[in-house]
Amino acid sequence: MQPQAPKRPLFERLLPYMQIAPLALLLCFFLLIPLVMIVTVSFWNYNGFQVVPDIVLFNYTEMLGSATIWRTLFSTILFTLTTLAVTAALGFAIAYHIAFYVRTPLMRTVLFMACTIPFLTSNIIRMISWVPFLGRQGLINSMLMDIGLIDQPLDFLLYSRFAICLVYVYLFTLFMVTPLYNAMSRIDRSVIEAAIDAGATPVQIMFWVVLPLCKTGFAIGAVFVITVVMGDFVTVRIMGGGHSATTGYLILNQISLLQYPAACANAVMLLVVVMSAIGGLLRGVDIRKAL
């Protein structure tokens, strides 16, 4: 009969729970409780003056039966996919150059600092700075007219879907650069040398070696981009000029009209869409390897 292991002291048994308690409390107060409140209020009733605590399905039936809601959701998804595609391409090109062509660590640090310095200012200031460039009398239109490429100013440059996507790419490309560079820096250079010795061309190395080994970087960057873009409303409000709408912008308008239950129902729908997209994206990728 094996001797019974000595019983550990109470403090030693409680130590792991004490270590995770601060994070658990933060997640509870700032994530779980707000989510529960949003879901609860989404079932309440409301009129033009007050919110009535009740259990009704009106907010969801009205939302699911509204063509405007579905068009707005489609517009949100389209903005997200466009931004995701462009930021993935730009982020991969920038990260590839830094990882494989910049030799000295000092120069890599300088390039990363150049990418991150704009984040020291507000996103609103950075997106407003595009207005003098994209306006009818802006620098781009003036330059194109001066060199004779156009006769009239281009109206689609500002207060349009193009302007919204351009600012999204400008704001969130770094969210792709960082995880992709992290994934590329972990690639064993002997693998690339073996591919070269086997006669692989640079294009084949790019598509058959580098890209498969960077899928965790793409996944992490996509999580950031999808989450931020689908919940954004400030960029749409400023750069869209009222001509475009997203689900986040719709929720903002409902809150301004004191339609809190309807806004919560749309927030729940947006949360389901975002979590479904992220879940499908991470289904075949283990991002814990890159963390």
Short mmCIF file of C-alpha atoms in Angstrom, two decimals:
data_model
loop_
_atom_site.label_atom_id
_atom_site.label_comp_id
_atom_site.label_asym_id
_atom_site.label_seq_id
_atom_site.Cartn_x
_atom_site.Cartn_y
_atom_site.Cartn_z
CA MET A 1 0.00 0.00 0.00
CA GLN A 2 1.45 3.30 -1.10
CA PRO A 3 1.80 5.97 1.56
CA GLN A 4 -0.71 8.79 1.29
CA ALA A 5 0.72 12.02 -0.01
CA PRO A 6 0.89 14.75 2.60
CA LYS A 7 -1.92 17.24 2.41
CA ARG A 8 -0.80 20.60 1.10
CA PRO A 9 -1.39 23.72 3.18
CA LEU A 10 -4.56 25.70 2.46
CA PHE A 11 -2.65 28.74 1.22
CA GLU A 12 -0.71 26.63 -1.28
CA ARG A 13 -3.93 25.12 -2.62
CA LEU A 14 -5.60 28.53 -2.97
CA LEU A 15 -2.57 30.22 -4.54
CA PRO A 16 -3.44 29.38 -8.21
CA TYR A 17 -6.98 30.75 -7.73
CA MET A 18 -5.62 33.87 -6.08
CA GLN A 19 -3.30 34.44 -9.02
CA ILE A 20 -6.09 34.33 -11.60
CA ALA A 21 -8.60 36.21 -9.43
CA PRO A 22 -7.65 39.76 -10.60
CA LEU A 23 -7.97 38.86 -14.28
CA ALA A 24 -11.17 36.92 -13.64
CA LEU A 25 -12.70 39.91 -11.83
CA LEU A 26 -11.70 42.27 -14.63
CA LEU A 27 -13.25 40.00 -17.26
CA CYS A 28 -16.37 39.63 -15.16
CA PHE A 29 -16.95 43.34 -14.57
CA PHE A 30 -15.83 44.67 -17.95
CA LEU A 31 -16.88 41.83 -20.29
CA LEU A 32 -19.39 39.35 -18.90
CA ILE A 33 -21.65 41.75 -17.00
CA PRO A 34 -21.91 44.25 -19.92
CA LEU A 35 -22.67 41.41 -22.33
CA VAL A 36 -25.38 40.05 -20.05
CA MET A 37 -26.89 43.53 -19.73
CA ILE A 38 -26.88 44.06 -23.51
CA VAL A 39 -28.60 40.73 -24.13
CA THR A 40 -31.13 41.43 -21.36
CA VAL A 41 -32.01 44.93 -22.58
CA SER A 42 -32.38 43.63 -26.14
CA PHE A 43 -35.56 41.84 -24.99
CA TRP A 44 -37.05 44.93 -23.33
CA ASN A 45 -39.78 47.11 -24.79
CA TYR A 46 -39.55 50.84 -25.42
CA ASN A 47 -41.49 53.83 -26.65
CA GLY A 48 -40.54 57.35 -27.56
CA PHE A 49 -39.95 58.36 -23.94
CA GLN A 50 -38.76 55.40 -21.87
CA VAL A 51 -37.46 51.85 -21.79
CA VAL A 52 -39.90 49.34 -20.32
CA PRO A 53 -38.39 46.23 -18.64
CA ASP A 54 -40.25 43.36 -20.28
CA ILE A 55 -39.66 40.19 -22.26
CA VAL A 56 -40.63 40.79 -25.89
CA LEU A 57 -39.31 39.53 -29.22
CA PHE A 58 -40.34 42.65 -31.09
CA ASN A 59 -36.80 44.02 -31.38
CA TYR A 60 -35.51 40.85 -33.01
CA THR A 61 -38.50 40.29 -35.30
CA GLU A 62 -38.35 43.88 -36.48
CA MET A 63 -34.59 43.64 -36.99
CA LEU A 64 -34.67 40.35 -38.90
CA GLY A 65 -37.58 41.50 -41.04
CA SER A 66 -36.08 44.85 -42.00
CA ALA A 67 -34.45 45.14 -45.41
CA THR A 68 -32.54 48.20 -44.18
CA ILE A 69 -30.88 46.19 -41.42
CA TRP A 70 -29.76 43.50 -43.85
CA ARG A 71 -28.44 46.06 -46.35
CA THR A 72 -26.53 47.74 -43.55
CA LEU A 73 -25.09 44.42 -42.39
CA PHE A 74 -24.07 43.57 -45.95
CA SER A 75 -22.37 46.96 -46.25
CA THR A 76 -20.52 46.30 -42.98
CA ILE A 77 -19.33 42.90 -44.18
CA LEU A 78 -18.26 44.37 -47.53
CA PHE A 79 -16.20 47.08 -45.81
CA THR A 80 -14.62 44.44 -43.59
CA LEU A 81 -13.72 42.06 -46.42
CA THR A 82 -12.29 44.87 -48.56
CA THR A 83 -10.20 46.19 -45.68
CA LEU A 84 -9.08 42.69 -44.74
CA ALA A 85 -7.93 41.88 -48.28
CA VAL A 86 -6.00 45.13 -48.77
CA THR A 87 -4.41 45.16 -45.31
CA ALA A 88 -3.39 41.50 -45.69
CA ALA A 89 -1.65 42.23 -49.00
CA LEU A 90 0.06 45.40 -47.75
CA GLY A 91 0.90 43.89 -44.37
CA PHE A 92 2.46 40.82 -45.98
CA ALA A 93 4.57 42.93 -48.36
CA ILE A 94 5.82 45.20 -45.57
CA ALA A 95 6.50 42.36 -43.14
CA TYR A 96 8.25 40.32 -45.85
CA HIS A 97 10.55 43.20 -46.69
CA ILE A 98 11.44 43.85 -43.06
CA ALA A 99 11.94 40.17 -42.22
CA PHE A 100 13.95 39.06 -45.26
CA TYR A 101 15.57 42.16 -46.74
CA VAL A 102 16.43 44.32 -43.73
CA ARG A 103 19.54 42.80 -42.21
CA THR A 104 20.37 44.91 -39.17
CA PRO A 105 18.18 44.86 -36.03
CA LEU A 106 18.61 48.62 -35.68
CA MET A 107 17.08 49.27 -39.10
CA ARG A 108 14.20 46.92 -38.32
CA THR A 109 13.54 48.88 -35.13
CA VAL A 110 13.62 52.14 -37.07
CA LEU A 111 11.11 50.84 -39.61
CA PHE A 112 8.77 49.58 -36.90
CA MET A 113 8.99 52.93 -35.14
CA ALA A 114 8.09 54.64 -38.41
CA CYS A 115 4.99 52.45 -38.60
CA THR A 116 3.95 52.96 -34.99
CA ILE A 117 4.63 56.70 -34.55
CA PRO A 118 1.30 57.70 -36.20
CA PHE A 119 -0.51 55.70 -33.49
CA LEU A 120 0.67 58.25 -30.93
CA THR A 121 -2.04 60.59 -32.21
CA SER A 122 -5.81 60.16 -32.19
CA ASN A 123 -7.45 58.11 -34.93
CA ILE A 124 -9.89 60.96 -35.52
CA ILE A 125 -7.09 63.44 -36.14
CA ARG A 126 -5.38 61.00 -38.48
CA MET A 127 -8.51 60.36 -40.54
CA ILE A 128 -9.43 64.06 -40.71
CA SER A 129 -5.96 64.75 -42.09
CA TRP A 130 -7.06 62.97 -45.27
CA VAL A 131 -9.76 65.58 -46.00
CA PRO A 132 -7.35 68.20 -47.46
CA PHE A 133 -5.97 65.49 -49.76
CA LEU A 134 -9.26 63.95 -50.96
CA GLY A 135 -11.59 66.98 -51.23
CA ARG A 136 -12.76 68.52 -54.51
CA GLN A 137 -10.21 71.28 -54.04
CA GLY A 138 -7.75 68.97 -52.32
CA LEU A 139 -4.17 68.20 -53.21
CA ILE A 140 -4.91 65.05 -55.24
CA ASN A 141 -7.58 66.67 -57.43
CA SER A 142 -5.47 69.80 -57.86
CA MET A 143 -2.43 67.77 -58.88
CA LEU A 144 -4.38 65.64 -61.37
CA MET A 145 -5.98 68.71 -62.92
CA ASP A 146 -2.65 70.56 -63.12
CA ILE A 147 -0.97 67.73 -65.04
CA GLY A 148 -4.02 67.40 -67.32
CA LEU A 149 -5.22 63.90 -66.38
CA ILE A 150 -8.72 65.11 -65.44
CA ASP A 151 -10.88 68.10 -66.38
CA GLN A 152 -13.22 68.02 -63.38
CA PRO A 153 -12.53 67.15 -59.72
CA LEU A 154 -13.15 63.54 -58.75
CA ASP A 155 -16.09 63.40 -56.35
CA PHE A 156 -15.59 59.79 -55.25
CA LEU A 157 -12.37 60.54 -53.39
CA LEU A 158 -14.11 62.02 -50.34
CA TYR A 159 -17.36 61.22 -48.50
CA SER A 160 -17.67 57.89 -50.25
CA ARG A 161 -17.05 54.18 -49.79
CA PHE A 162 -13.61 54.66 -51.31
CA ALA A 163 -12.68 57.19 -48.61
CA ILE A 164 -13.93 54.88 -45.85
CA CYS A 165 -11.94 51.89 -47.13
CA LEU A 166 -8.85 54.05 -47.69
CA VAL A 167 -8.89 55.31 -44.10
CA TYR A 168 -9.57 51.81 -42.76
CA VAL A 169 -6.50 50.53 -44.59
CA TYR A 170 -4.45 53.47 -43.36
CA LEU A 171 -5.51 52.95 -39.75
CA PHE A 172 -5.35 49.19 -39.46
CA THR A 173 -2.56 47.92 -41.74
CA LEU A 174 -0.18 47.81 -38.79
CA PHE A 175 -2.47 45.24 -37.15
CA MET A 176 -1.47 42.94 -40.01
CA VAL A 177 2.20 43.91 -40.21
CA THR A 178 3.05 43.03 -36.61
CA PRO A 179 1.70 39.43 -36.43
CA LEU A 180 2.92 38.65 -39.95
CA TYR A 181 6.41 39.87 -39.14
CA ASN A 182 6.34 37.83 -35.93
CA ALA A 183 5.41 34.72 -37.94
CA MET A 184 8.06 35.36 -40.59
CA SER A 185 10.80 35.94 -38.04
CA ARG A 186 10.18 32.42 -36.73
CA ILE A 187 10.65 30.76 -40.11
CA ASP A 188 13.78 28.65 -40.14
CA ARG A 189 15.98 30.04 -42.90
CA SER A 190 17.31 26.54 -43.59
CA VAL A 191 13.85 25.65 -44.94
CA ILE A 192 14.12 28.40 -47.54
CA GLU A 193 17.68 27.37 -48.36
CA ALA A 194 16.49 23.80 -48.87
CA ALA A 195 13.78 25.03 -51.24
CA ILE A 196 16.38 27.00 -53.20
CA ASP A 197 18.64 23.95 -53.38
CA ALA A 198 15.69 21.92 -54.68
CA GLY A 199 15.32 24.39 -57.56
CA ALA A 200 12.32 26.38 -56.34
CA THR A 201 11.82 29.82 -57.84
CA PRO A 202 11.24 32.90 -55.63
CA VAL A 203 7.53 32.81 -56.49
CA GLN A 204 7.28 29.13 -55.56
CA ILE A 205 9.09 29.81 -52.28
CA MET A 206 6.66 32.62 -51.57
CA PHE A 207 3.52 30.56 -52.19
CA TRP A 208 4.64 27.10 -51.04
CA VAL A 209 6.92 27.93 -48.10
CA VAL A 210 6.43 31.42 -46.68
CA LEU A 211 2.65 31.79 -47.02
CA PRO A 212 1.75 28.44 -45.35
CA LEU A 213 4.10 29.22 -42.46
CA CYS A 214 2.48 32.65 -41.99
CA LYS A 215 -1.13 31.49 -41.64
CA THR A 216 -1.11 32.09 -37.88
CA GLY A 217 0.05 35.66 -38.50
CA PHE A 218 -2.75 36.16 -41.03
CA ALA A 219 -5.27 34.74 -38.56
CA ILE A 220 -4.20 36.99 -35.68
CA GLY A 221 -4.17 40.07 -37.90
CA ALA A 222 -7.56 39.17 -39.33
CA VAL A 223 -9.02 38.89 -35.84
CA PHE A 224 -7.93 42.45 -35.05
CA VAL A 225 -9.11 43.87 -38.38
CA ILE A 226 -12.49 42.13 -38.36
CA THR A 227 -13.21 43.09 -34.76
CA VAL A 228 -12.27 46.75 -35.17
CA VAL A 229 -13.82 47.39 -38.59
CA MET A 230 -17.15 45.70 -37.93
CA GLY A 231 -17.65 47.66 -34.72
CA ASP A 232 -16.47 51.02 -36.09
CA PHE A 233 -18.80 53.97 -36.62
CA VAL A 234 -16.53 57.03 -36.32
CA THR A 235 -14.76 56.47 -39.64
CA VAL A 236 -18.06 55.90 -41.46
CA ARG A 237 -19.55 59.03 -39.92
CA ILE A 238 -16.60 61.30 -40.78
CA MET A 239 -15.35 59.91 -44.09
CA GLY A 240 -18.72 58.69 -45.39
CA GLY A 241 -20.42 62.06 -45.08
CA GLY A 242 -23.77 60.42 -44.38
CA HIS A 243 -23.78 58.54 -47.70
CA SER A 244 -22.81 55.17 -46.25
CA ALA A 245 -23.94 53.21 -43.21
CA THR A 246 -22.73 50.27 -41.17
CA THR A 247 -24.23 48.35 -38.30
CA GLY A 248 -22.13 50.29 -35.80
CA TYR A 249 -23.35 53.60 -37.26
CA LEU A 250 -26.93 52.31 -37.14
CA ILE A 251 -26.53 51.41 -33.47
CA LEU A 252 -25.21 54.92 -32.78
CA ASN A 253 -28.28 56.46 -34.42
CA GLN A 254 -30.62 54.22 -32.43
CA ILE A 255 -28.90 55.22 -29.19
CA SER A 256 -29.24 58.92 -30.10
CA LEU A 257 -32.99 58.31 -30.56
CA LEU A 258 -33.19 56.56 -27.15
CA GLN A 259 -34.02 53.24 -28.82
CA TYR A 260 -31.77 51.29 -26.48
CA PRO A 261 -33.46 47.85 -26.80
CA ALA A 262 -33.30 48.02 -30.60
CA ALA A 263 -29.66 49.11 -30.41
CA CYS A 264 -28.89 46.20 -28.08
CA ALA A 265 -30.59 43.75 -30.45
CA ASN A 266 -28.44 45.01 -33.33
CA ALA A 267 -25.37 44.78 -31.09
CA VAL A 268 -26.19 41.14 -30.31
CA MET A 269 -26.58 40.39 -34.02
CA LEU A 270 -23.26 42.11 -34.76
CA LEU A 271 -21.57 40.16 -31.97
CA VAL A 272 -22.89 36.87 -33.37
CA VAL A 273 -21.63 37.73 -36.86
CA VAL A 274 -18.19 38.78 -35.58
CA MET A 275 -17.77 35.72 -33.38
CA SER A 276 -18.93 33.43 -36.20
CA ALA A 277 -16.42 34.98 -38.59
CA ILE A 278 -13.58 34.71 -36.08
CA GLY A 279 -14.57 31.15 -35.14
CA GLY A 280 -14.59 30.08 -38.78
CA LEU A 281 -11.28 31.83 -39.38
CA LEU A 282 -9.56 30.14 -36.45
CA ARG A 283 -11.08 26.73 -37.05
CA GLY A 284 -8.02 25.40 -38.83
CA VAL A 285 -5.38 27.63 -37.20
CA ASP A 286 -3.87 27.20 -33.76
CA ILE A 287 -2.93 30.77 -32.84
CA ARG A 288 -1.51 29.64 -29.48
CA LYS A 289 1.66 28.65 -31.35
CA ALA A 290 2.25 32.29 -32.21
CA LEU A 291 1.45 33.74 -28.78
#
